[in-house]
Tab-separated table of C-alpha atoms and ligand atoms in Angstrom:
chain	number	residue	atom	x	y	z
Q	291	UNK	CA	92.814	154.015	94.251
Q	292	UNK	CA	92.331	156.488	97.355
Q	293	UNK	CA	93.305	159.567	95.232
Q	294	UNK	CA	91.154	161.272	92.740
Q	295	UNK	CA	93.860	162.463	89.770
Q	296	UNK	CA	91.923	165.740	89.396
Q	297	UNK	CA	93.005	166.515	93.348
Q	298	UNK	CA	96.869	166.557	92.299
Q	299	UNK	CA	98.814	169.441	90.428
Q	300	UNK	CA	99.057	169.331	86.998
Q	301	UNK	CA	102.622	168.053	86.494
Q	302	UNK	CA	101.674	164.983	88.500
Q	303	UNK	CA	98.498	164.582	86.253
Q	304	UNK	CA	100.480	164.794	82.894
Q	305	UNK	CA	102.450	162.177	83.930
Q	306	UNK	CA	100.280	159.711	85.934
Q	307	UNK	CA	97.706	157.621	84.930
Q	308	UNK	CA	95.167	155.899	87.774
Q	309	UNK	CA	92.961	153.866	86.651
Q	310	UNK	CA	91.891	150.857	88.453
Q	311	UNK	CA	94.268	148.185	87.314
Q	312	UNK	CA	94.837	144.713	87.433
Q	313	UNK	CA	97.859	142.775	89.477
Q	314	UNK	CA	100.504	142.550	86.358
Q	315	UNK	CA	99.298	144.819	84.096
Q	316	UNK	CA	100.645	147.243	81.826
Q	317	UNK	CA	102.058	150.331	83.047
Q	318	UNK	CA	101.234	152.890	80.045
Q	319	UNK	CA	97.814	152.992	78.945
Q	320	UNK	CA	97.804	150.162	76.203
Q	321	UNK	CA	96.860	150.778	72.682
Q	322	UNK	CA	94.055	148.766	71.738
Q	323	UNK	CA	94.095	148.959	68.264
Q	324	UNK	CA	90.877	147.307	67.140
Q	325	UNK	CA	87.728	148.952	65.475
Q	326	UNK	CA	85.360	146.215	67.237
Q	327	UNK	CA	85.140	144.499	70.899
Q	328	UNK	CA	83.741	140.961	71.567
Q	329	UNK	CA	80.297	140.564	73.218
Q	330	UNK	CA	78.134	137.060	73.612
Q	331	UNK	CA	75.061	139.127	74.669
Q	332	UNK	CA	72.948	140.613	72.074
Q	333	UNK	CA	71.099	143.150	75.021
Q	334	UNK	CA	74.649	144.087	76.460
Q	335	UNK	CA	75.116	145.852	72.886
Q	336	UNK	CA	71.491	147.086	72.573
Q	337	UNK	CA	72.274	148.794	75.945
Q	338	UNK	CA	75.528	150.335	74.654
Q	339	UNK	CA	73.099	151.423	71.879
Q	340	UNK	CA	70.784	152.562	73.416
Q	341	UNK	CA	73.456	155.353	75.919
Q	342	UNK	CA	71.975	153.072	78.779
Q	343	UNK	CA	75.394	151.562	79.479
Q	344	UNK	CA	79.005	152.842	78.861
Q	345	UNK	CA	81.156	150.278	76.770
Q	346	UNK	CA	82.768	150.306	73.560
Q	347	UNK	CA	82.037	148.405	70.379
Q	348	UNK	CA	82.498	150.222	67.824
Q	349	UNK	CA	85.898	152.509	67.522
Q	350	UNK	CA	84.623	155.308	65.614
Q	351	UNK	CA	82.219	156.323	68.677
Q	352	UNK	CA	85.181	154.953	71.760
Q	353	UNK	CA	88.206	152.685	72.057
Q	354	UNK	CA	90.063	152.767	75.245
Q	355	UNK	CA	92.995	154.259	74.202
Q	356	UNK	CA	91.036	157.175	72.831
Q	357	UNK	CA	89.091	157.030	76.093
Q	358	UNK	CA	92.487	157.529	78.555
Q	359	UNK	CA	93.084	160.611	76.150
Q	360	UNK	CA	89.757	161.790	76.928
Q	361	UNK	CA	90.076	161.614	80.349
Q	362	UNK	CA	93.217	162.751	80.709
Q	363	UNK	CA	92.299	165.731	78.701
Q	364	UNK	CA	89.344	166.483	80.825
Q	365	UNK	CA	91.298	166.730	83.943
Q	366	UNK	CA	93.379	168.686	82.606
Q	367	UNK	CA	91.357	171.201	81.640
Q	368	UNK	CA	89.024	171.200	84.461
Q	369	UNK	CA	86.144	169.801	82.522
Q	370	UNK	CA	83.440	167.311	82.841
Q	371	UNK	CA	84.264	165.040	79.636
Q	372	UNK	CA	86.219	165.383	76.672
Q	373	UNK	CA	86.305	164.053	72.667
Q	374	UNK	CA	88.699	162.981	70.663
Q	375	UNK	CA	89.110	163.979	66.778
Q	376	UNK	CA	91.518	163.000	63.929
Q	377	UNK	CA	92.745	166.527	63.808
Q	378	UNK	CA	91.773	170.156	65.514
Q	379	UNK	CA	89.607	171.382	62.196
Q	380	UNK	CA	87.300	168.489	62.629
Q	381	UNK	CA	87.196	168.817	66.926
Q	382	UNK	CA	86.046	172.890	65.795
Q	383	UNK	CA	83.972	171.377	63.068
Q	384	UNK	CA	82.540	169.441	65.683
Q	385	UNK	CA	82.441	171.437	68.667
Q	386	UNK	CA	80.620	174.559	66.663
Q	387	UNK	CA	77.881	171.680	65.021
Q	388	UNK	CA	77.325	170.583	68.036
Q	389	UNK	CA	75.051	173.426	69.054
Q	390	UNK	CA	74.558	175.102	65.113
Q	391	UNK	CA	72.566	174.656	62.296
Q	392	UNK	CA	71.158	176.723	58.704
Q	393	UNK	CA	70.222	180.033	60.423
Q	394	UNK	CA	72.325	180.449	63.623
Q	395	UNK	CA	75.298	183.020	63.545
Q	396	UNK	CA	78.368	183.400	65.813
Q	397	UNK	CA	80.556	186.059	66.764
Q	398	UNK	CA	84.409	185.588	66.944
Q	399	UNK	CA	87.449	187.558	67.251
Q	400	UNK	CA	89.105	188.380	63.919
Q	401	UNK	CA	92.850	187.021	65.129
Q	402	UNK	CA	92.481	183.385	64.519
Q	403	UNK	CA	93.779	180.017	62.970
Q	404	UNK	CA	93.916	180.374	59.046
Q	405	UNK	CA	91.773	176.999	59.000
Q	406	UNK	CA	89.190	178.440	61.604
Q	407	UNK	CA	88.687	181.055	59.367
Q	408	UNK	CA	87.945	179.625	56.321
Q	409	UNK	CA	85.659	177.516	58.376
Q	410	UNK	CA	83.815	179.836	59.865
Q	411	UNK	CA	83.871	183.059	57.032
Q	412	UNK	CA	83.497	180.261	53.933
Q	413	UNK	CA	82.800	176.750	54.822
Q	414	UNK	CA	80.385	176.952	57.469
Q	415	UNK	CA	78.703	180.273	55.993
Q	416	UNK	CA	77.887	177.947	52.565
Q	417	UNK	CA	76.135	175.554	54.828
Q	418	UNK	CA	74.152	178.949	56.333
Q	419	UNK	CA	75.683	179.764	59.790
Q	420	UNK	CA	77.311	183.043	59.570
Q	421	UNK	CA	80.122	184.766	61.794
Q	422	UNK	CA	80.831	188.330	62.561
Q	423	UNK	CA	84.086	189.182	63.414
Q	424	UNK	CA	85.494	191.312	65.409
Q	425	UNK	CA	89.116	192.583	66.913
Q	426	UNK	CA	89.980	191.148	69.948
Q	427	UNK	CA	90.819	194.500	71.473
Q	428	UNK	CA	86.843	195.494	70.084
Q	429	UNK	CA	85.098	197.156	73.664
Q	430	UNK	CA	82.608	195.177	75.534
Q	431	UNK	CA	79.513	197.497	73.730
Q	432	UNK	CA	81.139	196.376	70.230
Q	433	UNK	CA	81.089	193.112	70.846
Q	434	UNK	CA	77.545	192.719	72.675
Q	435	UNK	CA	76.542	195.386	69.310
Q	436	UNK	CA	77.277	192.292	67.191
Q	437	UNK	CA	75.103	189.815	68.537
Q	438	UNK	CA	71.619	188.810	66.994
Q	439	UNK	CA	68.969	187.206	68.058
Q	440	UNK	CA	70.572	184.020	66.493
Q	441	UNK	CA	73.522	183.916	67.894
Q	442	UNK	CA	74.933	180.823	69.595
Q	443	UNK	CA	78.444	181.269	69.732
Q	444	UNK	CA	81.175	183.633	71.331
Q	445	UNK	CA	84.498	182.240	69.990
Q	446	UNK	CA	88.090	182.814	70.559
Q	447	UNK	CA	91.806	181.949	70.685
Q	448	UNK	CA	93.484	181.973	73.750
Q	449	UNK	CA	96.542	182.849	71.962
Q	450	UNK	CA	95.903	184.261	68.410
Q	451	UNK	CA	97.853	182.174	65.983
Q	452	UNK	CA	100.140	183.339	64.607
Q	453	UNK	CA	99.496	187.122	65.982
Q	454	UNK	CA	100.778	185.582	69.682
Q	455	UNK	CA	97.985	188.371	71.152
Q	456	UNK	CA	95.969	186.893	74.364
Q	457	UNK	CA	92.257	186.895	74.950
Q	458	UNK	CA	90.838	188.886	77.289
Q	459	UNK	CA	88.700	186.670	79.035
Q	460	UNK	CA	87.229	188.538	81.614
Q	461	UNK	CA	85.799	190.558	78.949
Q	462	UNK	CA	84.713	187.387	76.298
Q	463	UNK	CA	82.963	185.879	79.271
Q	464	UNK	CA	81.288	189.080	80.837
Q	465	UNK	CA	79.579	189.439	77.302
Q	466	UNK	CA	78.949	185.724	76.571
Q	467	UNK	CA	77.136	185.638	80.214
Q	468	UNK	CA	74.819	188.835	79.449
Q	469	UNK	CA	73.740	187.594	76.090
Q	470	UNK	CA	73.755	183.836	77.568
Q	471	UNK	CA	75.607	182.399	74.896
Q	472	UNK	CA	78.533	179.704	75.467
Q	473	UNK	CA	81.604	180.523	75.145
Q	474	UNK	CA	83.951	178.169	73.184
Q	475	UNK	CA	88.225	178.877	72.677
Q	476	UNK	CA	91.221	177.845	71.288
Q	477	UNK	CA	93.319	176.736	73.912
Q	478	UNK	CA	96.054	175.059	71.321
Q	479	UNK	CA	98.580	177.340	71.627
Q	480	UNK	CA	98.794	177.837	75.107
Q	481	UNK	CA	98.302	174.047	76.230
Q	482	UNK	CA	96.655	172.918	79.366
Q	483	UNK	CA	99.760	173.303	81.162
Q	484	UNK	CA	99.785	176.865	80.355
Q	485	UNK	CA	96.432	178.312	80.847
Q	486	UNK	CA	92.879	176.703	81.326
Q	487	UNK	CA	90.037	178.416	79.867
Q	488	UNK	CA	87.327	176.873	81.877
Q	489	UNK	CA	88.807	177.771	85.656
Q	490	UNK	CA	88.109	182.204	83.474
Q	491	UNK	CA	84.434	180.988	82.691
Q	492	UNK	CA	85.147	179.928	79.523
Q	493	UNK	CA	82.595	176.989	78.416
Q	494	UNK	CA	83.806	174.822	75.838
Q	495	UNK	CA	87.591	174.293	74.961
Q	496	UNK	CA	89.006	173.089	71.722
Q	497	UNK	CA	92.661	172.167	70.933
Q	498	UNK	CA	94.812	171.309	67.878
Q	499	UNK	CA	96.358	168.199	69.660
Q	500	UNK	CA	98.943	167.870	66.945
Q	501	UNK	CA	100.387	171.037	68.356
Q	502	UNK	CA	102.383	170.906	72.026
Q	503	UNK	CA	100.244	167.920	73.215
Q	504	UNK	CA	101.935	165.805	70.580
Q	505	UNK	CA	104.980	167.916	70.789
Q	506	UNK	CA	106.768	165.608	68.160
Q	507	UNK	CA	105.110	166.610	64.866
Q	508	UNK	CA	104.644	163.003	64.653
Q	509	UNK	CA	100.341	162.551	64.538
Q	510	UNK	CA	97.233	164.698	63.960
Q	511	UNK	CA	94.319	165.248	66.424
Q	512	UNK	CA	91.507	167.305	67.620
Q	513	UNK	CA	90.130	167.245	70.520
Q	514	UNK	CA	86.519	169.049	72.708
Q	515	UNK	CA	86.870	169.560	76.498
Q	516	UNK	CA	83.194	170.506	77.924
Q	517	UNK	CA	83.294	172.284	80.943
Q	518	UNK	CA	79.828	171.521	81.825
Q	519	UNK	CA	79.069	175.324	83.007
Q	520	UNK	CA	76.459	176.161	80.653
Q	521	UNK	CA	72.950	175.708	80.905
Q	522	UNK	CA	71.226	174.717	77.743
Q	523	UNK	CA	68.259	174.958	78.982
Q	524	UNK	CA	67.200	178.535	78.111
Q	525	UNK	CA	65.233	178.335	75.035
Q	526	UNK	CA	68.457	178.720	72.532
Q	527	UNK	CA	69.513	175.008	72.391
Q	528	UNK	CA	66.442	173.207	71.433
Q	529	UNK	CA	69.047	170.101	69.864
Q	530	UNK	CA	70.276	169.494	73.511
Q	531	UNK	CA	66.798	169.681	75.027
Q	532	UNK	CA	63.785	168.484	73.000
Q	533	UNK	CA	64.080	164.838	71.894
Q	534	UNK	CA	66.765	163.389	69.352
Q	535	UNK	CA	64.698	161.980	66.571
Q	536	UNK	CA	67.637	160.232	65.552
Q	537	UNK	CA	68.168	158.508	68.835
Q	538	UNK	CA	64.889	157.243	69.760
Q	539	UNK	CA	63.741	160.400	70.939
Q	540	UNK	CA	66.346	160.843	73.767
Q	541	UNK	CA	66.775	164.707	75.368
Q	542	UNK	CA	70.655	164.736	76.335
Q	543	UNK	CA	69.797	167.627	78.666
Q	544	UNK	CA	67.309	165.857	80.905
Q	545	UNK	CA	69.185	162.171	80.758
Q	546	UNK	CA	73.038	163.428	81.220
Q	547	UNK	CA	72.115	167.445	82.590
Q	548	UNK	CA	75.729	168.905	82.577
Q	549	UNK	CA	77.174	166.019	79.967
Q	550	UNK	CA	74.677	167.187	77.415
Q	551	UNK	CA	76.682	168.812	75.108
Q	552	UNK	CA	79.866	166.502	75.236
Q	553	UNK	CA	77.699	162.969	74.808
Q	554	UNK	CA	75.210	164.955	71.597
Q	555	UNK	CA	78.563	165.869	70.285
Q	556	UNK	CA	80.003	161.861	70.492
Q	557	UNK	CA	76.300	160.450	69.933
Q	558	UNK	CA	75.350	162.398	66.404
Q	559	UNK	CA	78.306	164.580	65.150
Q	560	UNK	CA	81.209	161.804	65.559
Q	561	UNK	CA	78.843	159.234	64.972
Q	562	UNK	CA	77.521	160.508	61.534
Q	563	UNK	CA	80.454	162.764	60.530
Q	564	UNK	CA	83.043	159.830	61.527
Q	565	UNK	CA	86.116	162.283	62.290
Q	566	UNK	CA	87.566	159.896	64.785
Q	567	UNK	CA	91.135	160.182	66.496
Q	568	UNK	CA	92.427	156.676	65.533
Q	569	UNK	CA	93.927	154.978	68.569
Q	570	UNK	CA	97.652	154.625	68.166
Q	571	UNK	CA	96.993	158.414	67.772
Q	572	UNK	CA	95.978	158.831	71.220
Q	573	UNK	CA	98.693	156.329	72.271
Q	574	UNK	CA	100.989	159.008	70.705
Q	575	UNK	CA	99.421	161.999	72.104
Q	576	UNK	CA	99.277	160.376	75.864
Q	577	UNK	CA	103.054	159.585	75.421
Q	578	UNK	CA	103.106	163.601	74.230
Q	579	UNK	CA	101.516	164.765	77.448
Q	580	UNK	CA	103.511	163.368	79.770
Q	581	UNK	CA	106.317	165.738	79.268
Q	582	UNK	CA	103.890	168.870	78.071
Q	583	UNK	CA	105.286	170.520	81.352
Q	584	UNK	CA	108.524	170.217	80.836
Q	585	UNK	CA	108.628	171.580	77.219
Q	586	UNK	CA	105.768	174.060	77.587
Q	587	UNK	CA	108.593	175.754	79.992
Q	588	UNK	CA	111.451	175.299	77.789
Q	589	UNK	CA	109.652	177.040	74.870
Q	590	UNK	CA	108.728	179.812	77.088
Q	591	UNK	CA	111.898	180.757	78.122
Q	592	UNK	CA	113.329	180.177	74.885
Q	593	UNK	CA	110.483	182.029	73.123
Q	594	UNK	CA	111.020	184.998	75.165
Q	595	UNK	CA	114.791	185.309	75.306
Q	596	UNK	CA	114.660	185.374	71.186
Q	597	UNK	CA	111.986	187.667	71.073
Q	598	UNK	CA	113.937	190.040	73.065
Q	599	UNK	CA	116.904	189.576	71.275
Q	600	UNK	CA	115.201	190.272	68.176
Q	601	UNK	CA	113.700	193.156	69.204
Q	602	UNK	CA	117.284	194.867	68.910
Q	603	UNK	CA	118.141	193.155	65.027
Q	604	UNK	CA	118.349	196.069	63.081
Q	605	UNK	CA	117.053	193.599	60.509
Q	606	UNK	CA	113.841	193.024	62.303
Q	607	UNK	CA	111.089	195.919	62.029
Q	608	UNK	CA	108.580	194.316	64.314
Q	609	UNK	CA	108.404	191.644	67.218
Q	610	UNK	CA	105.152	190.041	68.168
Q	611	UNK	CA	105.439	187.856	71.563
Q	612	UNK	CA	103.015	187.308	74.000
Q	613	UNK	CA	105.266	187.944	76.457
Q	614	UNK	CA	106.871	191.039	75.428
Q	615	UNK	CA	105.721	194.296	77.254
Q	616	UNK	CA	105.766	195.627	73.791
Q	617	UNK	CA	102.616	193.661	72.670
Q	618	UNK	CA	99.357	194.926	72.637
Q	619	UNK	CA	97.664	192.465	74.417
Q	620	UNK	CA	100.754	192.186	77.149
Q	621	UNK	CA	98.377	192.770	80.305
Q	622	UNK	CA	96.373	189.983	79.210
Q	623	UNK	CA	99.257	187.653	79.033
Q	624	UNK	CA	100.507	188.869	82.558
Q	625	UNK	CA	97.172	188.053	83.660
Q	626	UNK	CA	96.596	184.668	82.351
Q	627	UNK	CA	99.840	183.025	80.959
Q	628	UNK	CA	101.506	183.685	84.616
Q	629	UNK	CA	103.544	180.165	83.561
Q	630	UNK	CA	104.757	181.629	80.046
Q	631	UNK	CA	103.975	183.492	77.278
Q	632	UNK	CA	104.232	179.753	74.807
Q	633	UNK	CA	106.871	179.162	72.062
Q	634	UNK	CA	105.302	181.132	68.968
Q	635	UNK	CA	106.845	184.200	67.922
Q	636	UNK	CA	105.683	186.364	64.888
Q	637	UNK	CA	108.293	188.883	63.246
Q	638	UNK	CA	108.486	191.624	60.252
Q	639	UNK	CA	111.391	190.986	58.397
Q	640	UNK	CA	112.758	193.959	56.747
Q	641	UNK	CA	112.943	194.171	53.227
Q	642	UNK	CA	108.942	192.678	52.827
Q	643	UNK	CA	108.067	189.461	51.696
Q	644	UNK	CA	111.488	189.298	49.553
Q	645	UNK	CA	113.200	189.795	52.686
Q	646	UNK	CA	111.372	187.441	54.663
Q	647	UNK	CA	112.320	184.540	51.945
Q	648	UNK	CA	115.987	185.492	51.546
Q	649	UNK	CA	116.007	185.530	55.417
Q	650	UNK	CA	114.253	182.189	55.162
Q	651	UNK	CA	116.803	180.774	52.799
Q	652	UNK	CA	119.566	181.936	54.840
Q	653	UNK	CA	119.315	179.547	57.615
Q	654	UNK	CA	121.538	177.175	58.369
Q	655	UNK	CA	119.977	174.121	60.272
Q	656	UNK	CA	116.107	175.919	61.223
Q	657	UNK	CA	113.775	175.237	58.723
Q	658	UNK	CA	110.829	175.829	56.926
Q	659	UNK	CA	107.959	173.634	58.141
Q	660	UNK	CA	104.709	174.043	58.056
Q	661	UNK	CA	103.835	173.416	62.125
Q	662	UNK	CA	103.864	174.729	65.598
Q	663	UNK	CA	104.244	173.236	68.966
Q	664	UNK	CA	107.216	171.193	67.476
Q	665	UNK	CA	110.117	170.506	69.688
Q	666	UNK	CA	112.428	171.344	66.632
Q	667	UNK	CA	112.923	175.252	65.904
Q	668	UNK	CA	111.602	175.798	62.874
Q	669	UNK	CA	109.695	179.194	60.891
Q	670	UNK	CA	106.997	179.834	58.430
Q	671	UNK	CA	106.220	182.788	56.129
Q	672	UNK	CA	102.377	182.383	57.022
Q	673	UNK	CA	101.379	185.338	54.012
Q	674	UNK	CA	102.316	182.546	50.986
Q	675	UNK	CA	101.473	179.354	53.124
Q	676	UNK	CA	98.860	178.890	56.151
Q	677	UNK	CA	97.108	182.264	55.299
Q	678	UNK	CA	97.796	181.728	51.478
Q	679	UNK	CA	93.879	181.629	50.818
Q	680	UNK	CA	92.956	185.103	52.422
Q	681	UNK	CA	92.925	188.240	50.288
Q	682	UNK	CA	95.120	191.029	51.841
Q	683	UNK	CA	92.887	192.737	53.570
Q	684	UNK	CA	91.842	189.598	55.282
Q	685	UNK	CA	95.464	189.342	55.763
Q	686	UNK	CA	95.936	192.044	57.742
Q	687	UNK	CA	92.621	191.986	59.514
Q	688	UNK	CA	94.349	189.080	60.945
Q	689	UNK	CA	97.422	190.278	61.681
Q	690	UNK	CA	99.354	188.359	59.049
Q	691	UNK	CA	101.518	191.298	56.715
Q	692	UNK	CA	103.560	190.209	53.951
Q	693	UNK	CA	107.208	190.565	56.019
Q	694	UNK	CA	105.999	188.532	58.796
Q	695	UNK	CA	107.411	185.476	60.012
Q	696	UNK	CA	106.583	183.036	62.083
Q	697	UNK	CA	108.645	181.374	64.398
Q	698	UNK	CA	108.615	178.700	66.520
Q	699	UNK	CA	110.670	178.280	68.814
Q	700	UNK	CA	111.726	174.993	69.759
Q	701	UNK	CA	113.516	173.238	73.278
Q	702	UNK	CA	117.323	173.554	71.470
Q	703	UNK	CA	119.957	175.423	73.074
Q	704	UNK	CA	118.598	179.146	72.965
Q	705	UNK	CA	122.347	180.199	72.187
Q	706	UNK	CA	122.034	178.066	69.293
Q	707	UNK	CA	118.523	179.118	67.871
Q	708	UNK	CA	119.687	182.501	68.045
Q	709	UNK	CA	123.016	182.207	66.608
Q	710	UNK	CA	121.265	180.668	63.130
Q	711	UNK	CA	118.627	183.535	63.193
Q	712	UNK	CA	121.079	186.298	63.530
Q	713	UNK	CA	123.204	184.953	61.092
Q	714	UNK	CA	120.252	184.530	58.666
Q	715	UNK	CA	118.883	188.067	59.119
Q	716	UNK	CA	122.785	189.030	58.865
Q	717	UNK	CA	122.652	188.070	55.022
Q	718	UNK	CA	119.746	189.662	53.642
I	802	PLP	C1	96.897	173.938	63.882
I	802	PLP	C2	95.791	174.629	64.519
I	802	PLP	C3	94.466	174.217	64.294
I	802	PLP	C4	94.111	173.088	63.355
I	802	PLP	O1	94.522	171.871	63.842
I	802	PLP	P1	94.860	170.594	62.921
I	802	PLP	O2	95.227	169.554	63.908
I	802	PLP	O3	95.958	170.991	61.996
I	802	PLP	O4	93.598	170.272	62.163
I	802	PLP	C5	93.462	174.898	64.947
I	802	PLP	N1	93.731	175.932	65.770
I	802	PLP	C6	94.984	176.344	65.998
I	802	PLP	C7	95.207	177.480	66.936
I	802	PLP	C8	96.046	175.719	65.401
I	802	PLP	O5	97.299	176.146	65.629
C-alpha cells in the first residue's frame, strides 16, 4: 500500500481499512475468535514473551480483531497506539493505574460520568489514590491551587455527561504543562469524529466505546488512545522508567520511549487485571465506526434543533446543550466541537422529579433506557438511575438536579422525536 491511512481525512479512515492483504482475502477485518494461536517454535513464543517480537498468543493480551480496533482507534485520534477494554470503566480503570499507585492523587473536574466518579471519589480512594475535584469553569490559579506534590493526573470530559458542558482545553493543558502532569480525557461523548483531544495537547484519551463508536447499543467496550506527547521521564513516573520487576526487569521508557505508557498499560494492567475487549466485540465496534461520521452529524443536527425547540416548552424550565448559546460553556463548544455540539441533551422538567416521571411515562414510542450514543431516541432521569448512588449535594455538584432529564437524541426523523416529546411534556 502507497498510502499511509493516517494521511487521509477522517471519513475515509472510518471507513477504510489498509492493511497489507493477501490476493482473495476478506474484505472486512475478520473476526478471529480464538483465545490461542498455533506456534511449532518454542523461542518464537519466548520472544513474544519476552516484548522482543510482536505476535499474538494469548487473546487476553492481543487478537487481531482487537488489534484492527486498536489501530483504527489510534489513527483516529492522532495517537501513537491504542488498547482495547471490555467496557469504558475498566479502559479508565486502566488508563489511571497505569501511571498510579497507594499515595498518588489526581485532580479532575467535578462534571463527570456517574461511574468515573465513584471510581475516582470511592473506589480508587479505598485503594489510597485520592482526587480533588474541581468545576470545570474553576480559574487556572484554582486549579494549579489543587495540585500536590503527588499528583499525577489532570482529568477531564470532553463533554460532561450528562451536563453536555465542554472542556476548556486550552486551559486543562496550560496547567497540566506547568505542573508537568499528563493530561488524560473523556472523549466518549464527542467521538473521534467530533473532536480529538490529542491535536489541543491533551495526552491520554479514553472512550466508552459502547457509546457512538458502537452506535447500536449492541456490545460493551473501553478503550486507551496514547498520544505519545508526554515525557515520563521527569522523576514522577518511576513505573515507566526504572525496571519492571515483574517483567524481567524491563524499563518501557528506555526500550519503547514514546510507547511507554500504552505497552506498561497492555504488558501489566491488562495482563494481570484481564479486562479484555473480547473479539467479536471489536468486530462489532469496527462495523460501528464505519458510519460514526455519518451519525455523529445526524445527532448533531437533531440534538440541536430539539434543544432549541425545547427551549420555548413552557413545560421545560431549563435546556442544557452544548450547542446552545445559552450554555455556559458555549464558547468552548464553538471552539472545539466546530463539527457539532453531539446528540446528548439534558433538561429540567417542570414539576421536579414527579414531573420528570409523568413526562417520562407520557411518551409514546421514546423510551426509557439506560444508554447514550444509541441510534434510537431514547431519555433517562439520571437523579434515580446513573447518578442514583450520589448524595444530593454530589448531585448537584455534578450538575444532575432532581427535574433533569436526559435525552438522547437519536438519527429518527427530528419532526418525529419532537412531536413525541411535546406531546409528552403536553400531559403532565
Ligand atoms: C458510559 C460512559 C462511561 C462508561 O463506559 P462503559 O462502557 O459503560 O463502562 C464512561 N464515560 C462516559 C462519558 C460514559 O458516557
Amino acid at each position: 500500500m502507497s498510502v499511509d491511512l493516517k494521511n487521509l481525512e477522517i471519513e475515509t479512515q472510518l471507513v477504510q481499512s489498509l492493511e497489507e492483504f493477501e490476493e482473495g482475502e476478506s474484505r472486512t477485518v475478520p473476526l478471529v475468535q480464538s483465545t490461542t494461536f498455533n506456534y511449532t517454535n518454542p523461542d518464537t513464543l519466548a520472544e513474544l514473551f519476552d516484548l522482543k517480537k510482536l505476535g499474538y498468543f494469548y487473546s487476553r493480551l492481543s487478537n487481531p480483531t482487537v488489534a484492527a480496533f486498536e489501530n483504527k482507534m489510534a489513527i483516529l485520534e492522532k495517537g501513537v497506539g491504542a488498547l482495547a477494554f471490555a467496557s469504558g470503566q475498566a479502559a479508565i480503570t486502566a488508563a489511571i493505574l497505569t501511571i498510579c499507585k497507594a499515595g498518588d492523587h489526581i485532580v479532575a473536574v467535578s462534571t463527570l460520568y456517574g461511574g468515573t466518579i465513584t471510581l475516582l471519589a470511592s473506589t480508587l480512594k479505598n485503594y489510597g489514590i485520592e482526587t480533588t475535584f474541581l468545576n470545570p469553569e474553576a480559574s487556572e490559579e484554582e486549579f494549579k491551587a489543587a495540585f500536590r506534590e503527588n499528583t499525577k493526573i489532570l482529568y477531564g470530559e470532553t463533554l460532561g455527561n450528562p451536563e453536555m458542558n465542554t472542556l476548556d482545553f486550552e486551559k486543562i493543558v496550560k496547567v497540566a504543562k506547568e505542573k508537568d502532569v499528563p493530561t488524560i480525557v473523556d472523549n466518549t461523548l464527542a467521538s473521534p469524529y467530533l473532536c480529538n483531544p490529542i491535536s489541543y495537547g491533551v495526552n491520554i484519551v479514553v472512550h466508552s466505546a459502547t457509546k457512538y463508536i458502537d452506535g447500536q447499543g449492541s456490545v460493551l467496550g473501553g478503550v486507551i488512545v496514547d498520544g505519545g506527547n508526554y515525557n515520563w521521564d521527569n522523576g514522577k513516573f518511576p513505573m515507566l522508567v526504572e525496571p519492571d520487576a515483574s517483567y524481567h526487569n524491563m524499563s518501557y521508557y528506555k526500550t519503547f520511549g514514546n510507547l511507554a505508557y500504552i505497552i506498561k498499560a497492555r504488558a501489566n494492567i491488562l495482563r494481570d487485571m484481564g479486562a479484555a475487549l473480547s473479539p467479536f466485540n471489536a468486530f462489532i465496534l469496527l462495523r460501528g465506526l464505519e458510519t460514526l461520521h455519518l451519525r455523529m452529524e445526524r445527532h448533531s443536527e437533531n440534538a440541536l434543533a430539539l434543544a432549541t425547540a425545547l427551549e420555548k416548552n413552557p413545560n421545560i424550565t431549563w435546556v442544557k446543550y452544548s450547542k446552545l448559546p445559552s450554555h455556559y460553556s458555549y464558547k468552548n463548544a464553538e471552539k472545539y466541537l466546530t463539527k457539532g455540539g453531539s446528540g446528548v441533551i439534558l433538561v429540567g422538567v417542570k414539576g421536579g422529579r414527579e414531573g420528570a416521571e409523568k413526562f417520562i411515562k407520557g411518551l409514546e414510542w421514546i423510551r426509557a433506557v439506560v444508554h447514550v450514543g444509541d441510534s434510537r431516541t431514547c431519555v433517562l432521569h439520571p437523579a434515580s438511575t446513573t447518578h442514583r448512588q450520589l448524595s444530593e449535594e454530589d448531585l448537584i455538584k455534578c450538575g444532575v438536579l432532581p427535574e433533569a432529564v436526559r435525552i438522547n437524541v437519536g438519527i429518527e426523523n427530528i419532526n418525529d422525536i419532537i412531536a413525541d416529546i411535546e406531546q409528552a411534556l403536553a400531559k403532565i
